[in-house]
Coordinates of C-alpha atoms in Angstrom, one line a residue:
X1 CA -59.2 -70.3 12.2
X2 CA -58.1 -72.5 9.6
X3 CA -59.4 -72.1 6.4
X4 CA -60.7 -68.9 6.7
X5 CA -61.0 -65.2 4.8
X6 CA -62.4 -62.6 5.8
X7 CA -62.4 -58.6 4.1
X8 CA -62.0 -56.8 7.4
X9 CA -59.9 -57.4 10.3
X10 CA -61.3 -59.9 12.8
X11 CA -61.1 -59.7 16.5
X12 CA -61.7 -63.3 17.4
X13 CA -61.3 -66.7 15.0
X14 CA -64.3 -67.1 13.3
X15 CA -63.8 -70.6 13.2
X16 CA -61.5 -73.2 16.0
X17 CA -61.0 -76.3 14.6
X18 CA -59.1 -77.3 17.6
X19 CA -58.6 -76.2 20.2
X20 CA -55.1 -75.8 22.7
X21 CA -54.1 -79.4 23.4
X22 CA -51.5 -81.4 24.4
X23 CA -50.0 -82.9 21.4
X24 CA -50.6 -86.4 20.4
X25 CA -50.9 -88.7 17.4
X26 CA -54.8 -87.6 17.7
X27 CA -54.5 -83.9 18.3
X28 CA -51.8 -84.0 15.0
X29 CA -53.9 -86.0 13.1
X30 CA -53.9 -89.9 12.5
X31 CA -50.2 -89.7 13.2
X32 CA -47.2 -87.8 12.8
X33 CA -47.1 -89.0 8.9
X34 CA -50.7 -87.6 8.2
X35 CA -50.9 -83.6 10.1
X36 CA -54.0 -83.7 9.5
X37 CA -54.8 -80.5 11.9
X38 CA -51.1 -79.4 12.3
X39 CA -48.1 -77.9 10.3
X40 CA -45.5 -80.8 10.2
X41 CA -42.7 -78.4 10.2
X42 CA -44.6 -76.0 13.2
X43 CA -44.3 -79.3 14.9
X44 CA -40.7 -80.6 14.2
X45 CA -39.5 -76.9 15.2
X46 CA -41.4 -77.1 18.2
X47 CA -40.2 -80.0 19.3
X48 CA -36.5 -79.6 18.4
X49 CA -36.2 -76.1 20.9
X50 CA -38.1 -78.8 23.2
X51 CA -34.8 -80.7 23.1
X52 CA -33.3 -78.0 24.0
X53 CA -35.4 -76.2 26.4
X54 CA -36.5 -78.9 28.4
X55 CA -37.8 -76.4 31.3
X56 CA -39.2 -73.8 28.6
X57 CA -42.9 -74.5 28.0
X58 CA -43.0 -74.2 24.0
X59 CA -46.2 -73.0 22.7
X60 CA -47.5 -73.2 18.9
X61 CA -49.8 -71.8 17.3
X62 CA -50.3 -73.0 13.5
X63 CA -52.0 -70.7 10.6
X64 CA -52.0 -72.0 7.5
X65 CA -53.0 -72.9 4.1
X66 CA -51.8 -74.6 1.3
X67 CA -51.3 -73.1 -2.3
X68 CA -51.5 -69.3 -1.4
X69 CA -50.0 -66.1 -2.2
X70 CA -48.3 -63.9 0.2
X71 CA -50.7 -61.0 -0.9
X72 CA -53.5 -62.7 1.6
X73 CA -51.3 -63.2 4.4
X74 CA -50.5 -58.7 4.3
X75 CA -52.2 -56.1 5.6
X76 CA -53.4 -53.1 4.0
X77 CA -50.5 -50.9 4.7
X78 CA -48.0 -53.7 3.5
X79 CA -50.4 -54.0 0.3
X80 CA -50.7 -50.2 -0.7
X81 CA -46.6 -50.5 -0.1
X82 CA -46.2 -52.7 -3.0
X83 CA -47.5 -51.8 -6.9
X84 CA -49.5 -54.8 -7.4
X85 CA -49.3 -56.8 -10.9
X86 CA -53.0 -57.4 -10.7
X87 CA -54.6 -55.4 -7.7
X88 CA -56.4 -57.5 -5.2
X89 CA -60.0 -57.0 -4.0
X90 CA -60.0 -54.9 -0.2
X91 CA -63.5 -54.1 0.2
X92 CA -63.3 -53.4 3.7
X93 CA -67.4 -53.2 5.4
X94 CA -68.0 -50.4 8.1
X95 CA -71.0 -52.1 9.3
X96 CA -71.7 -55.6 9.6
X97 CA -69.7 -58.6 7.9
X98 CA -70.2 -62.2 7.3
X99 CA -67.3 -64.5 7.6
X100 CA -67.0 -66.7 4.9
X101 CA -65.9 -70.1 5.8
X102 CA -64.2 -71.8 2.5
X103 CA -63.4 -75.0 2.2
X104 CA -59.8 -76.8 1.5
X105 CA -58.6 -75.6 -1.6
X106 CA -58.9 -78.7 -3.1
X107 CA -62.3 -78.5 -3.0
X108 CA -61.6 -75.7 -6.3
X109 CA -61.9 -72.5 -4.0
X110 CA -59.8 -69.8 -4.3
X111 CA -58.8 -67.8 -1.1
X112 CA -56.2 -65.6 -3.3
X113 CA -57.8 -62.2 -2.6
X114 CA -55.4 -59.5 -0.9
X115 CA -55.8 -59.5 2.7
X116 CA -58.1 -61.8 3.1
X117 CA -56.4 -64.8 5.2
X118 CA -54.3 -61.4 7.3
X119 CA -57.8 -60.4 8.2
X120 CA -59.1 -63.9 9.8
X121 CA -55.9 -65.9 10.2
X122 CA -53.9 -63.7 11.8
X123 CA -55.7 -60.1 12.8
X124 CA -57.1 -62.5 15.3
X125 CA -53.8 -63.5 17.1
X126 CA -52.8 -60.0 17.2
X127 CA -52.0 -59.0 21.2
X128 CA -50.9 -62.2 21.5
X129 CA -47.0 -62.5 23.5
X130 CA -45.0 -64.6 21.1
X131 CA -41.3 -65.1 21.1
X132 CA -40.9 -65.3 16.9
X133 CA -42.9 -66.6 13.7
X134 CA -41.8 -69.4 11.2
X135 CA -42.7 -68.9 7.1
X136 CA -42.6 -71.5 4.4
X137 CA -44.4 -70.0 1.5
X138 CA -43.3 -68.4 -1.7
X139 CA -44.5 -71.2 -4.7
X140 CA -47.8 -69.8 -5.6
X141 CA -46.0 -66.7 -6.2
X142 CA -43.5 -67.9 -8.5
X143 CA -43.3 -65.4 -11.5
X144 CA -44.3 -62.3 -9.2
X145 CA -40.1 -62.0 -8.0
X146 CA -40.4 -58.2 -8.5
X147 CA -43.6 -58.2 -6.1
X148 CA -42.3 -60.6 -3.7
X149 CA -38.8 -58.5 -3.4
X150 CA -41.4 -55.8 -2.1
X151 CA -44.5 -57.3 -0.1
X152 CA -42.5 -59.9 1.6
X153 CA -40.4 -57.7 3.5
X154 CA -43.4 -55.0 3.6
X155 CA -45.7 -58.3 5.3
X156 CA -42.8 -59.0 7.8
X157 CA -42.3 -55.1 9.0
X158 CA -46.6 -54.9 9.5
X159 CA -46.6 -57.8 11.3
X160 CA -44.2 -56.1 13.4
X161 CA -46.2 -53.2 13.6
X162 CA -49.6 -55.0 14.2
X163 CA -48.2 -56.7 17.5
X164 CA -45.9 -53.8 18.9
X165 CA -43.3 -56.3 20.3
X166 CA -40.3 -54.2 18.5
X167 CA -38.5 -56.4 15.7
X168 CA -39.8 -59.5 16.6
X169 CA -38.0 -62.5 15.3
X170 CA -38.9 -63.6 11.6
X171 CA -37.4 -67.0 10.3
X172 CA -38.5 -68.4 6.8
X173 CA -37.3 -71.7 4.5
X174 CA -36.5 -70.9 1.0
X175 CA -38.0 -73.0 -1.6
X176 CA -37.3 -76.5 -2.0
X177 CA -37.1 -77.6 -5.8
X178 CA -39.7 -79.3 -7.4
X179 CA -41.0 -79.9 -10.8
X180 CA -44.1 -78.2 -11.2
X181 CA -47.9 -79.7 -13.4
X182 CA -47.8 -77.0 -16.5
X183 CA -45.2 -74.4 -17.8
X184 CA -43.6 -72.1 -15.1
X185 CA -44.0 -68.7 -15.8
X186 CA -41.0 -67.7 -17.6
X187 CA -38.1 -70.2 -17.2
X188 CA -35.8 -69.2 -15.0
X189 CA -39.5 -68.3 -12.7
X190 CA -38.7 -70.5 -9.6
X191 CA -34.3 -70.1 -9.2
X192 CA -35.4 -65.7 -9.5
X193 CA -37.9 -66.5 -7.2
X194 CA -35.5 -67.7 -4.2
X195 CA -33.6 -65.4 -4.9
X196 CA -36.5 -62.8 -4.3
X197 CA -37.0 -63.9 -0.7
X198 CA -33.3 -63.4 0.3
X199 CA -34.9 -59.6 -0.2
X200 CA -36.2 -59.8 3.6
X201 CA -32.7 -60.5 5.1
X202 CA -31.9 -57.2 4.8
X203 CA -34.6 -56.5 8.0
X204 CA -33.0 -57.1 11.2
X205 CA -33.8 -59.6 13.4
X206 CA -35.1 -62.1 9.8
X207 CA -33.2 -65.8 9.1
X208 CA -33.6 -68.3 6.0
X209 CA -33.2 -71.8 6.4
X210 CA -32.3 -73.9 3.5
X211 CA -34.8 -76.5 1.6
X212 CA -32.2 -76.8 -1.5
X213 CA -30.9 -80.6 -1.0
X214 CA -34.5 -81.8 0.2
X215 CA -35.9 -82.3 -2.5
X216 CA -38.4 -85.0 -2.9
X217 CA -38.8 -86.9 -6.6
X218 CA -41.3 -89.8 -4.9
X219 CA -43.0 -87.3 -2.3
X220 CA -46.6 -89.6 -2.4
X221 CA -48.0 -85.8 -2.6
X222 CA -46.2 -84.6 -5.6
X223 CA -42.7 -83.3 -5.3
X224 CA -44.0 -79.8 -4.3
X225 CA -44.5 -81.3 -0.4
X226 CA -41.3 -82.9 0.1
X227 CA -41.5 -85.6 3.4
X228 CA -38.5 -84.7 5.3
X229 CA -39.5 -81.8 7.0
X230 CA -37.0 -83.1 10.1
X231 CA -34.5 -81.7 8.0
X232 CA -35.4 -78.4 7.2
X233 CA -37.2 -77.8 11.0
X234 CA -33.9 -78.5 12.5
X235 CA -32.4 -75.3 10.4
X236 CA -35.1 -73.1 12.0
X237 CA -34.4 -74.3 15.0
X238 CA -30.7 -73.3 14.9
X239 CA -32.0 -70.0 13.5
X240 CA -33.9 -69.4 16.4
X241 CA -31.2 -70.4 19.0
X242 CA -28.7 -67.3 17.8
X243 CA -32.1 -64.9 16.6
X244 CA -34.9 -65.4 19.4
X245 CA -32.6 -67.1 22.3
X246 CA -29.1 -65.4 21.8
X247 CA -27.2 -68.6 21.8
X248 CA -24.0 -68.4 20.1
X249 CA -23.7 -72.4 18.2
X250 CA -20.9 -72.5 16.1
X251 CA -22.6 -72.2 12.7
X252 CA -25.9 -71.2 12.5
X253 CA -26.6 -71.0 9.1
X254 CA -25.0 -72.3 5.3
X255 CA -22.5 -70.7 3.7
X256 CA -22.8 -66.9 2.9
X257 CA -21.0 -65.3 -0.8
X258 CA -19.1 -62.7 0.1
X259 CA -17.0 -62.2 -2.8
X260 CA -15.6 -63.6 -6.1
X261 CA -13.0 -62.7 -8.4
X262 CA -11.9 -63.8 -12.1
X263 CA -8.5 -65.6 -11.8
X264 CA -8.3 -66.3 -15.6
X265 CA -11.3 -66.2 -18.5
X266 CA -9.8 -68.5 -21.6
X267 CA -8.9 -71.7 -22.8
X268 CA -10.0 -72.4 -18.8
X269 CA -12.8 -69.8 -17.0
X270 CA -11.4 -70.1 -13.3
X271 CA -13.5 -67.7 -10.5
X272 CA -12.6 -67.9 -6.9
X273 CA -15.3 -67.4 -4.5
X274 CA -15.5 -66.3 -1.4
X275 CA -17.6 -67.2 1.7
X276 CA -18.0 -65.1 5.0
X277 CA -15.8 -67.4 7.7
X278 CA -18.6 -67.2 10.9
X279 CA -20.5 -69.1 8.4
X280 CA -18.0 -71.9 7.8
X281 CA -17.5 -73.9 10.8
X282 CA -13.9 -74.9 12.1
X283 CA -13.5 -78.0 9.5
X284 CA -14.0 -75.3 6.7
X285 CA -15.7 -76.2 3.0
X286 CA -16.9 -80.0 2.0
X287 CA -18.4 -81.1 -1.3
X288 CA -20.9 -83.5 -0.4
X289 CA -22.1 -86.6 -3.7
X290 CA -25.5 -85.6 -4.9
X291 CA -26.8 -86.7 -8.3
X292 CA -29.1 -84.7 -10.6
X293 CA -32.1 -87.4 -10.0
X294 CA -33.1 -89.9 -13.1
X295 CA -36.5 -88.2 -13.9
X296 CA -34.2 -85.4 -15.4
X297 CA -31.4 -84.1 -17.8
X298 CA -28.6 -83.2 -16.5
X299 CA -29.1 -80.1 -18.8
X300 CA -32.1 -79.5 -16.6
X301 CA -30.1 -79.4 -12.9
X302 CA -27.4 -76.8 -12.3
X303 CA -24.4 -76.4 -9.7
X304 CA -21.5 -73.9 -9.7
X305 CA -21.7 -72.0 -13.4
X306 CA -19.6 -69.6 -15.0
X307 CA -21.1 -66.8 -16.8
X308 CA -19.4 -65.7 -19.7
X309 CA -19.6 -62.0 -22.0
X310 CA -21.7 -63.5 -24.9
X311 CA -24.4 -63.8 -22.3
X312 CA -24.0 -67.7 -21.6
X313 CA -23.7 -70.0 -18.6
X314 CA -21.5 -73.5 -19.0
X315 CA -21.6 -76.1 -15.4
X316 CA -17.9 -76.0 -13.6
X317 CA -15.7 -78.7 -15.2
X318 CA -13.9 -78.9 -11.8
X319 CA -13.9 -76.9 -8.2
X320 CA -11.5 -76.9 -5.1
X321 CA -11.8 -75.6 -1.9
X322 CA -9.1 -73.5 -1.2
X323 CA -8.1 -72.7 3.2
X324 CA -11.4 -73.9 3.6
X325 CA -13.3 -70.5 2.8
X326 CA -13.1 -70.0 -1.0
X327 CA -13.7 -72.6 -3.8
X328 CA -12.0 -72.0 -7.2
X329 CA -14.6 -72.8 -10.1
X330 CA -13.8 -74.1 -13.2
X331 CA -15.2 -74.3 -16.9
X332 CA -12.8 -75.6 -19.1
X333 CA -14.4 -73.6 -23.0
X334 CA -11.5 -74.9 -25.6
X335 CA -13.8 -77.1 -28.0
X336 CA -16.3 -74.6 -27.5
X337 CA -14.9 -70.9 -28.7
X338 CA -11.6 -70.1 -29.9
X339 CA -8.8 -67.8 -28.7
X340 CA -10.2 -65.4 -31.4
X341 CA -13.6 -64.9 -29.8
X342 CA -12.7 -62.7 -27.3
X343 CA -14.6 -64.6 -24.5
X344 CA -14.6 -63.2 -20.9
X345 CA -16.0 -64.4 -17.7
X346 CA -19.2 -61.7 -16.3
X347 CA -20.2 -63.8 -13.0
X348 CA -20.9 -66.7 -11.3
X349 CA -23.5 -68.4 -9.9
X350 CA -24.9 -71.4 -7.5
X351 CA -27.3 -73.9 -7.7
X352 CA -30.0 -71.3 -10.4
X353 CA -32.2 -74.2 -11.3
X354 CA -35.6 -75.4 -11.0
X355 CA -34.1 -78.7 -9.5
X356 CA -30.2 -77.4 -8.5
X357 CA -27.7 -80.4 -7.3
X358 CA -26.7 -79.1 -3.9
X359 CA -22.6 -79.9 -3.2
X360 CA -21.5 -77.1 -1.2
X361 CA -21.5 -77.3 2.9
X362 CA -20.4 -75.8 6.2
X363 CA -18.9 -78.0 9.1
X364 CA -22.0 -77.9 10.6
X365 CA -23.7 -80.0 7.5
X366 CA -25.4 -77.0 6.6
X367 CA -26.2 -76.2 2.9
X368 CA -24.9 -73.2 0.6
X369 CA -28.1 -71.3 -0.7
X370 CA -28.8 -69.8 -4.3

């Protein structure tokens, strides 16, 4: 079914590039560095599961098409539930149909018609017993934040309803840092999309793996295609241990924000940020050294920032960990404002930029997410 779209749901795959096969360099596609026929992240996820559960048969289905939008992977019910910025075509033929075999996106084809890939690349698998889904997509929807907040959870709910197996676990990857060839839809559309992805966490049996610290400025496939799939796949495996297989690893996700409280406003703005103890581990929070890549101006990167009442945000000039579960964020404002300016702290944020610098980790080496 790879590279296939359809205007109606198909009962069977219109094309089969590769039948069920034993994994090898040949069946994966020209060696482990190429992955011509299979998703690298899906493969390393399966390898990770097999290492933990050596007696458990692991079957993987890779159904993917780069550069596509969430609309294409959503069924009509999910699309109907969410207002569309520009309604996609959902023409359904009641009689004969002819599935369209599309070449790769590089050939200039556009599979972005609502439901087209759901019909051809998801619907034929409905009825197969599955233990869960893993998902890495969102870059093609950058700029459609409000739509994604609605449609991503709606798509998950619709897939679950279609399979009829209850709340099937759904694990996804938050967008990695990357740059674009042209201007973004608006300056903060990429960090906004990372936040939009987290709306799906309101559903049960949904987990998010962070890729915020694997940005790859040297990737030969452009930096949106980071090479370190093993790290992110290992984080998906941790989620699977907890959510799919019911294990109880000490820590299975990155530090989760709970609350913050303003300690002082001027001249040194201070905010105490608290994290959920169960997401930290026995050794507590710690910082790792990380730097803004040399291709960027330091102002283009971000880590902890303090928001002020005049609408501005300022990178923290100091951070201190307390009791292993809290971080005190400080920003020196003395050179920017005077006491007469009546400035006060209005908020705090973390990693809110296109290419943020991740520094905060828990005892399992998992990063805090934006």
